[in-house]
Every structure is written in structure tokens, then in C-alpha cells.
CSV table of C-alpha atoms in Angstrom, one decimal:
chain,number,residue,atom,x,y,z
A,433,MET,CA,139.9,98.5,187.5
A,434,ALA,CA,137.6,94.8,188.3
A,435,THR,CA,138.4,93.8,191.5
A,436,ARG,CA,137.9,90.3,192.5
A,437,LYS,CA,138.1,89.2,196.5
A,438,LEU,CA,139.7,86.3,197.5
A,439,PRO,CA,138.6,84.5,200.4
A,440,ALA,CA,140.9,82.6,202.1
A,441,PRO,CA,141.7,79.7,202.3
A,442,SER,CA,138.8,76.5,204.2
A,443,LYS,CA,139.8,74.9,207.2
A,444,HIS,CA,137.6,72.1,206.3
A,445,ALA,CA,139.8,69.0,204.2
A,446,GLY,CA,138.8,67.6,201.5
A,447,ALA,CA,140.1,67.6,198.1
A,448,PRO,CA,142.8,70.5,197.7
A,449,PRO,CA,140.8,73.6,195.2
A,450,ALA,CA,142.6,74.3,192.1
A,451,PRO,CA,145.7,77.0,191.5
A,452,ILE,CA,144.4,80.7,191.6
A,453,GLU,CA,145.3,82.3,189.0
A,454,LEU,CA,145.6,86.3,190.3
A,455,SER,CA,145.2,88.5,188.2
A,456,PRO,CA,145.1,92.9,188.2
A,457,GLY,CA,142.3,94.2,190.3
A,458,ASP,CA,142.4,90.5,192.1
A,459,VAL,CA,143.0,91.5,196.2
A,460,VAL,CA,144.6,88.6,198.4
A,461,GLY,CA,144.7,87.8,201.9
A,462,GLU,CA,141.7,91.2,201.5
A,463,ARG,CA,144.4,93.5,201.9
A,464,TRP,CA,147.0,93.4,198.9
A,465,ARG,CA,145.8,94.2,195.9
A,466,ILE,CA,147.7,92.9,193.0
A,467,VAL,CA,148.8,95.7,190.5
A,468,ARG,CA,150.1,94.2,187.8
A,469,GLN,CA,152.6,90.2,187.2
A,470,ILE,CA,156.3,91.8,187.5
A,471,GLY,CA,158.7,88.6,187.4
A,472,GLU,CA,159.0,84.8,188.0
A,473,GLY,CA,161.7,82.3,188.0
A,474,GLY,CA,161.4,78.8,189.2
A,475,SER,CA,159.6,78.3,191.8
A,476,ALA,CA,157.5,81.3,192.3
A,477,VAL,CA,155.5,84.1,190.6
A,478,ILE,CA,156.2,87.4,191.9
A,479,TYR,CA,153.3,90.7,191.5
A,480,GLU,CA,153.6,94.6,191.9
A,481,ALA,CA,149.9,94.5,195.0
A,482,VAL,CA,149.5,97.4,197.0
A,483,HIS,CA,148.0,96.9,200.5
A,484,ARG,CA,144.7,97.9,202.0
A,485,ASN,CA,146.7,101.7,203.2
A,486,GLY,CA,148.5,102.2,200.3
A,487,ARG,CA,151.7,100.3,201.1
A,488,VAL,CA,153.3,99.1,198.3
A,489,GLY,CA,155.1,95.6,197.1
A,490,ALA,CA,156.1,92.7,195.9
A,491,LEU,CA,154.1,89.7,196.5
A,492,LYS,CA,156.0,86.4,195.4
A,493,VAL,CA,154.2,82.6,195.7
A,494,LEU,CA,154.9,80.3,195.3
A,495,ARG,CA,154.1,77.5,192.0
A,496,PRO,CA,150.9,75.7,191.6
A,497,ILE,CA,153.8,72.0,190.5
A,498,LEU,CA,155.7,73.1,194.4
A,499,SER,CA,152.4,73.4,196.5
A,500,ASN,CA,152.6,70.1,197.8
A,501,ASP,CA,156.0,69.6,198.2
A,502,ALA,CA,156.5,70.0,202.2
A,503,ARG,CA,160.3,71.0,201.2
A,504,ALA,CA,159.1,73.8,198.3
A,505,ARG,CA,156.3,75.4,201.0
A,506,GLU,CA,159.4,75.0,204.0
A,507,ARG,CA,162.1,77.0,201.6
A,508,PHE,CA,159.7,79.8,200.5
A,509,LEU,CA,158.7,80.4,204.2
A,510,ALA,CA,162.7,80.7,205.5
A,511,GLU,CA,162.9,83.1,203.2
A,512,ALA,CA,161.5,85.8,205.2
A,513,ARG,CA,162.3,84.1,208.6
A,514,ILE,CA,166.4,84.2,207.1
A,515,ALA,CA,166.1,87.5,205.8
A,516,ASN,CA,164.7,89.5,209.1
A,517,GLU,CA,167.0,88.0,210.8
A,518,VAL,CA,169.5,88.9,209.4
A,519,GLY,CA,168.5,92.0,208.4
A,520,HIS,CA,170.7,94.1,206.8
A,521,PRO,CA,169.1,97.3,204.7
A,522,SER,CA,170.5,95.2,202.2
A,523,ILE,CA,168.7,92.3,202.5
A,524,VAL,CA,165.6,92.3,201.0
A,525,SER,CA,162.6,93.2,203.7
A,526,VAL,CA,159.5,90.8,204.0
A,527,PHE,CA,155.8,92.4,205.9
A,528,ASP,CA,153.8,89.7,205.4
A,529,ASP,CA,153.1,86.1,204.6
A,530,ASP,CA,149.9,84.1,204.3
A,531,VAL,CA,148.4,81.8,202.4
A,532,LEU,CA,145.8,81.9,199.1
A,533,GLU,CA,142.7,79.4,199.3
A,534,ASP,CA,145.1,77.0,197.3
A,535,GLY,CA,147.2,76.0,199.8
A,536,ARG,CA,149.9,78.1,198.4
A,537,PRO,CA,152.0,80.2,200.5
A,538,TYR,CA,152.7,83.9,199.7
A,539,LEU,CA,155.4,86.4,200.8
A,540,VAL,CA,155.4,90.2,200.7
A,541,LEU,CA,158.4,91.7,200.2
A,542,GLU,CA,159.0,95.1,199.1
A,543,LEU,CA,159.8,96.6,196.2
A,544,LEU,CA,162.9,97.5,194.3
A,545,GLU,CA,163.1,99.2,191.3
A,546,GLY,CA,166.4,99.0,189.2
A,547,GLU,CA,167.3,96.4,187.8
A,548,SER,CA,169.7,93.0,188.9
A,549,LEU,CA,173.1,92.7,188.0
A,550,HIS,CA,171.5,90.5,184.6
A,551,ASP,CA,170.0,92.7,183.6
A,552,ARG,CA,172.4,94.9,184.1
A,553,LEU,CA,175.2,93.1,182.5
A,554,ALA,CA,173.1,92.3,179.6
A,555,ARG,CA,173.3,96.2,178.1
A,556,LEU,CA,176.9,97.3,178.5
A,557,PRO,CA,178.8,95.2,175.6
A,558,ASP,CA,180.4,91.4,175.7
A,559,GLN,CA,178.0,91.8,178.6
A,560,LYS,CA,181.2,92.3,181.1
A,561,MET,CA,182.8,94.8,183.0
A,562,ASP,CA,185.5,96.9,184.3
A,563,ALA,CA,187.7,94.9,186.7
A,564,LEU,CA,187.8,97.8,188.7
A,565,GLU,CA,184.6,98.6,188.6
A,566,ALA,CA,183.8,94.6,189.4
A,567,CYS,CA,185.5,93.8,191.8
A,568,GLU,CA,184.3,97.1,193.6
A,569,LEU,CA,180.6,95.5,193.2
A,570,GLY,CA,181.8,92.8,194.9
A,571,VAL,CA,184.3,94.3,198.2
A,572,ARG,CA,180.3,95.7,199.0
A,573,LEU,CA,178.9,92.1,199.0
A,574,CYS,CA,181.9,90.5,200.8
A,575,ASP,CA,180.4,92.9,203.3
A,576,LEU,CA,176.6,91.9,203.2
A,577,LEU,CA,177.5,88.1,203.9
A,578,ASP,CA,180.2,88.8,206.7
A,579,ALA,CA,176.7,90.0,208.2
A,580,VAL,CA,174.7,87.7,207.2
A,581,HIS,CA,177.2,85.0,208.6
A,582,GLY,CA,177.6,86.2,211.2
A,583,ARG,CA,174.3,86.0,212.5
A,584,GLY,CA,174.7,82.3,210.7
A,585,VAL,CA,173.9,82.4,207.6
A,586,ILE,CA,174.8,80.6,204.2
A,587,HIS,CA,172.8,82.0,200.5
A,588,ARG,CA,174.7,79.3,198.4
A,589,ASP,CA,173.0,81.2,194.9
A,590,LEU,CA,174.8,84.5,194.8
A,591,LYS,CA,174.6,85.1,191.0
A,592,PRO,CA,173.6,88.5,189.1
A,593,ASP,CA,170.2,87.6,188.9
A,594,ASN,CA,169.8,87.4,192.9
A,595,LEU,CA,171.9,90.7,192.7
A,596,PHE,CA,170.0,93.9,193.0
A,597,LEU,CA,171.1,97.2,191.9
A,598,THR,CA,168.4,99.8,193.5
A,599,ASN,CA,169.1,103.5,192.1
A,600,GLU,CA,169.9,104.7,194.3
A,601,GLY,CA,172.7,102.9,194.0
A,602,GLN,CA,172.0,100.9,196.0
A,603,LEU,CA,173.4,96.9,196.6
A,604,LYS,CA,171.0,94.1,196.8
A,605,LEU,CA,170.9,91.0,197.7
A,606,LEU,CA,167.6,88.8,197.3
A,607,ASP,CA,165.8,84.7,197.5
A,608,PHE,CA,167.1,83.5,200.7
A,609,GLY,CA,165.1,80.7,199.2
A,610,ILE,CA,168.0,77.9,199.3
A,611,ALA,CA,170.1,79.4,202.6
A,612,ARG,CA,171.1,77.1,204.9
A,613,ALA,CA,170.7,78.2,209.0
A,614,GLU,CA,173.7,77.0,210.3
A,615,THR,CA,172.7,77.3,214.3
A,616,VAL,CA,170.0,74.8,214.5
A,617,SER,CA,166.6,76.5,215.7
A,618,ARG,CA,166.6,77.7,211.9
A,619,VAL,CA,167.9,74.8,209.7
A,620,PHE,CA,164.9,74.1,207.9
A,621,PRO,CA,164.8,70.3,205.4
A,622,THR,CA,167.3,70.0,203.0
A,623,MET,CA,168.8,66.1,202.3
A,624,THR,CA,172.6,64.9,201.6
A,625,GLY,CA,173.0,63.8,198.1
A,626,VAL,CA,170.5,66.9,197.2
A,627,VAL,CA,171.9,69.5,194.9
A,628,LEU,CA,171.2,72.6,195.8
A,629,GLY,CA,172.0,76.2,193.3
A,630,THR,CA,172.3,77.1,190.1
A,631,LEU,CA,175.0,75.2,187.7
A,632,GLY,CA,178.1,78.2,187.5
A,633,TYR,CA,178.5,79.1,190.9
A,634,MET,CA,178.8,75.9,192.7
A,635,ALA,CA,181.5,75.0,194.7
A,636,ARG,CA,182.5,71.6,194.1
A,637,GLU,CA,180.6,70.7,197.3
A,638,GLN,CA,177.3,71.7,196.4
A,639,ALA,CA,177.8,70.8,193.2
A,640,ARG,CA,178.7,66.7,195.0
A,641,GLY,CA,175.8,67.6,196.9
A,642,ASP,CA,177.4,67.3,199.6
A,643,LEU,CA,175.7,69.7,202.1
A,644,ASP,CA,176.8,69.1,205.1
A,645,SER,CA,180.5,70.6,204.4
A,646,ILE,CA,179.1,73.8,203.6
A,647,ASP,CA,180.3,76.8,205.1
A,648,ARG,CA,180.8,80.4,204.8
A,649,ARG,CA,183.5,79.4,202.3
A,650,THR,CA,180.5,78.5,199.8
A,651,ASP,CA,180.0,81.6,199.4
A,652,VAL,CA,183.4,82.7,199.4
A,653,TRP,CA,183.1,80.7,196.2
A,654,GLY,CA,180.0,81.9,195.5
A,655,VAL,CA,181.5,85.8,194.9
A,656,GLY,CA,184.7,84.3,192.8
A,657,ALA,CA,182.8,83.0,190.7
A,658,LEU,CA,180.3,85.9,190.2
A,659,LEU,CA,183.5,87.8,189.7
A,660,TYR,CA,184.7,85.7,187.4
A,661,ARG,CA,181.4,85.7,185.6
A,662,VAL,CA,180.8,89.6,186.0
A,663,ILE,CA,184.9,90.3,184.9
A,664,THR,CA,185.3,87.6,182.1
A,665,GLY,CA,181.5,87.2,180.8
A,666,LYS,CA,181.5,83.9,180.9
A,667,ARG,CA,180.1,81.5,183.7
A,668,VAL,CA,182.3,79.2,185.6
A,669,HIS,CA,183.1,75.5,183.9
A,670,GLN,CA,180.3,76.9,180.9
A,671,SER,CA,179.8,74.0,178.6
A,672,GLU,CA,177.1,72.9,176.0
A,673,SER,CA,175.3,70.3,178.6
A,674,SER,CA,174.0,70.9,181.9
A,675,ASN,CA,175.1,67.5,182.9
A,676,ALA,CA,178.5,68.4,181.4
A,677,GLU,CA,178.4,71.8,183.4
A,678,LEU,CA,178.1,69.9,186.8
A,679,PHE,CA,180.1,66.9,185.8
A,680,ALA,CA,183.0,69.8,185.5
A,681,ALA,CA,182.1,71.7,188.5
A,682,MET,CA,182.8,68.5,190.7
A,683,GLU,CA,185.8,67.9,188.9
A,684,THR,CA,187.6,69.9,187.8
A,685,PRO,CA,189.4,73.3,188.1
A,686,PRO,CA,188.2,76.4,186.7
A,687,ALA,CA,190.5,78.6,184.2
A,688,LYS,CA,192.9,80.5,186.0
A,689,VAL,CA,190.6,84.0,185.3
A,690,ARG,CA,193.6,85.9,183.5
A,691,VAL,CA,193.1,82.6,180.6
A,692,LEU,CA,190.2,84.2,179.3
A,693,ALA,CA,190.7,86.9,180.0
A,694,PRO,CA,194.2,88.3,179.5
A,695,GLU,CA,193.7,92.2,180.2
A,696,VAL,CA,192.4,91.6,183.9
A,697,PRO,CA,195.4,93.4,186.5
A,698,GLU,CA,197.6,90.0,187.6
A,699,ARG,CA,196.4,91.1,191.5
A,700,ILE,CA,192.6,90.7,190.5
A,701,ALA,CA,193.0,87.9,189.2
A,702,ARG,CA,195.1,86.3,191.5
A,703,VAL,CA,192.1,86.9,194.3
A,704,ILE,CA,189.3,85.5,192.2
A,705,ASP,CA,191.1,82.5,191.4
A,706,LYS,CA,191.9,81.9,195.5
A,707,ALA,CA,188.1,82.9,196.6
A,708,LEU,CA,187.7,79.7,193.0
A,709,GLU,CA,190.1,77.0,194.9
A,710,GLN,CA,188.2,73.4,194.6
A,711,THR,CA,189.6,73.0,197.9
A,712,MET,CA,188.0,74.6,200.2
A,713,ALA,CA,191.1,75.1,202.7
A,714,CYS,CA,192.5,76.4,199.9
A,715,ARG,CA,189.7,79.5,200.0
A,716,TRP,CA,190.0,82.6,201.4
A,717,GLY,CA,188.8,81.5,205.0
A,718,SER,CA,185.7,84.7,205.0
A,719,ALA,CA,184.7,87.0,203.4
A,720,LEU,CA,186.4,89.9,205.5
A,721,GLU,CA,190.2,88.8,204.6
A,722,MET,CA,188.3,88.0,200.4
A,723,ARG,CA,187.5,91.4,201.0
A,724,ASP,CA,190.5,93.0,202.6
A,725,ALA,CA,192.2,91.1,199.5
A,726,LEU,CA,189.8,92.7,197.0
A,727,GLU,CA,190.5,96.0,198.5
A,728,LEU,CA,194.1,96.0,198.2
A,729,ALA,CA,193.5,94.5,195.0
A,730,ILE,CA,192.0,97.5,193.9
A,731,ARG,CA,194.3,99.9,195.4
A,732,HIS,CA,197.5,98.4,194.4
A,733,GLU,CA,195.9,98.6,190.2
A,734,ARG,CA,195.0,102.7,190.9
A,735,LEU,CA,197.8,103.1,192.4
A,736,MET,CA,199.5,101.4,189.5
A,737,ARG,CA,197.6,103.9,187.1
A,738,THR,CA,198.8,106.6,188.7
A,739,ALA,CA,202.2,106.1,189.6
A,740,PRO,CA,205.1,108.1,187.3
A,741,PRO,CA,205.5,105.6,184.9
A,742,SER,CA,209.7,105.2,185.9
A,743,TRP,CA,209.0,104.7,189.8
A,744,PRO,CA,211.8,102.2,190.8
A,745,GLY,CA,210.5,98.8,192.6
A,746,LEU,CA,206.5,99.2,192.4
A,747,GLU,CA,205.6,96.0,191.2
A,748,GLU,CA,208.3,94.4,193.6
A,749,GLU,CA,207.4,96.9,196.6
A,750,ILE,CA,203.5,95.7,196.4
A,751,ALA,CA,203.3,92.0,195.9
A,752,PRO,CA,199.6,90.3,196.4
A,753,PRO,CA,198.5,88.7,199.1
A,754,THR,CA,199.1,84.7,199.6
A,755,ASN,CA,197.8,83.4,202.6
A,756,ALA,CA,194.6,84.8,205.1
A,757,ALA,CA,197.6,86.4,207.9
A,758,GLU,CA,199.0,89.1,204.6
A,759,PRO,CA,195.9,91.5,204.1
A,760,ARG,CA,196.7,93.0,207.2
A,761,ARG,CA,200.3,94.5,205.9
A,762,LEU,CA,199.8,94.4,202.8
A,763,ARG,CA,196.9,97.1,203.7
A,764,VAL,CA,199.4,99.4,206.3
A,765,GLU,CA,202.1,99.3,203.2
A,766,LEU,CA,199.8,100.0,200.2
A,767,LYS,CA,198.4,103.2,202.4
A,768,ALA,CA,202.6,104.5,203.1
A,769,LEU,CA,203.3,103.4,199.8
A,770,ALA,CA,200.7,105.6,198.4
A,771,PHE,CA,201.3,108.2,200.5
A,772,VAL,CA,205.1,108.2,199.9
A,773,SER,CA,203.3,108.5,195.8
A,774,GLY,CA,201.9,111.6,196.6
A,775,ILE,CA,204.4,113.2,197.9
A,776,ALA,CA,206.0,112.6,195.0
A,777,LEU,CA,203.5,113.4,192.9
A,778,GLY,CA,202.6,116.7,194.4
A,779,MET,CA,206.9,117.5,193.8
A,780,ILE,CA,206.1,116.5,190.6
A,781,ALA,CA,203.9,118.9,189.7
A,782,ALA,CA,205.2,121.7,192.1
A,783,ALA,CA,208.1,121.6,190.0
A,784,SER,CA,207.0,121.8,186.7
A,785,TRP,CA,204.6,125.0,188.0
A,786,PHE,CA,208.0,126.9,188.7
A,787,GLY,CA,209.8,125.7,185.9
A,788,LEU,CA,212.4,123.6,187.6
A,789,THR,CA,212.2,120.8,185.4
């Protein structure tokens, strides 16, 4: 394979150079050799690249059309700063950055092996997951977001394309390109009235461009929208046109989960429906609260599937949480019920073994 060494960007003023087309064999920044293109999105193209010391990475380059957009450049570079400041094992590490000769910035991230949640769904029947499996994924995502929010960062773009499932079973959160840092030292430029996000995964405050209202509950809505899509097979406010979908996101409450998917357990549906409330104060107050509620809904569903059919009053005993104060209390009740249920099942099994039934 021929190698083309790309020079560093010139420091002399003048007309901007023509965009560089990267090809296999090109050497970027005198250290990264391009192997192949592995992905692309609206703002960047991604290549597999090998460092001169043998390390493999994913080299992400801003698209030429955005190279003169100061805000786009700043968001692109902020992705590296925010991801590394959060420093969580489920967030993709960024270990190099520089500028091409044509002035476009690039990042080098850890190269992942596996598939995005989008690709996983594409392989499944009806492109949706079992409700329990989806909620277990939601619990892991809420745990991750709790760490992200703890560093003052709001992701704002939770969708199947931005969740990656590695071959080792680890969940990775991708693309902090439109993330918002709450602390002044890490804020990068945004403008009130500008819509940032992805249709079907934007909370009302995002769709309206009300950036001053965005906080961690915006990501809670994003988790709800993600689970809604994964469980029902449809996006929130899915419409035939982008304009209709955007208007619905601004003005119309989402259809309840069980309207689209009646087979979803009621308690799981209610956790997701609460996350998708249009009014921010009516949602789960944090990713941690939503995680607790999801865990309880999962435990309830498993208990219902394993408890004896004639267990008296089980449905009434395990009421779904209705406010932020209930999840932790309900967790204790569920543990007690699970313990008692386990004893009962053990007694039934023992009685059957000894011929007493």
C-alpha cells in the first residue's frame, strides 16, 4: 500500500487550502496511518488508523462543509474535552487531536469492536427488544448518566446510534458533540432558539430551542425516548415528515407505551411514560431516580413470572412508584417479598419431593 505523508497545516495567512481527501495509506500528523473508512455522520467521517507505535484508533475528521463554522469546530473539539473530563470507562476515550493541512480538526478515539444499538435492533424481529432486556440496558445507561451528570454535563443526544455494545458486553456512550456543560469553565457556544438534537429523541425544551431550560431531566427524557423506541419499535412522535415530528415534539404529549405495545408490563410502561412527561417537573428528577424505578419494575416483573399463580394479593402489594420518594422504600418491600416468595417456592418443592402434596 502506498503511503502519502500529509504535511502539517501552514501557519502563513492566505486562501484556505482545498479539502484533503483521506485515503488508505495516508499518514496524518506524521504519526497516524489511515487504514480504511469505518463510518460517517452528518458532521464527521471516521477512519481506522494506526499510530507509528502500533496503537490502533478511530480517527474522526470534521466534514469540509463545517470547517469554517466556528461553532461546529468548537463543539467538535469540546467532545474530546468533555469525554476525557468525565473519565468514565463507559465513555469512549479521546487520546489525540490535531489539525489537518486544510485546517479541519480531527480527534483520535479508542477503536471499539462490536455494534451500535441501532445495528443490534436492525437484526431483531420487528426491530425491537424484549421489555426486560431493554430495561436492563436502561439501568446501565442511567448509571452511566448519573456519572456524566455528576460532572455537570448533559449529553442531549441519546439515541440508538450513540450507544455501542462491545463484543465483551460493555455499554459505551458515544458522541458528546452537542453535549452541554453546566459549569461556566466548560461551556461552549450555543444560541437560544437553535434546535440541537435528533428528531424522535428530543425533549420538548430541545425542540423549542429553549437551551436555558435544559438540565439532567432532558437526558432523563432521552432515556425514556430510547426505551420507547427499543420496546415499541417506533420513535416518540414518529411522523411522515420532519416538520410534523418537530411540531409534535414541541406541542403533543407522547402516546403511552401500552397504547403502542399492550404486551409491555404495566410497571415498566409507567416508568417510561413518567420519563417522557412534557413538563420537566413531572419527570423523574434524575437518572438515579429513574434507575431505581427501572430496577424495581424489573424485579416486580421477574417476581410475577416466578411466584405461584395463587399468591394472594401480590399485584396489590407491589404498587408501582408514583413519586420520587417511593423507589427506595419499594425496593425494601420487593426484597422482602422476593425472600418470602423464595421460601414458599422452596417449601412447595420440598413437599413435592417428599410426596407430601
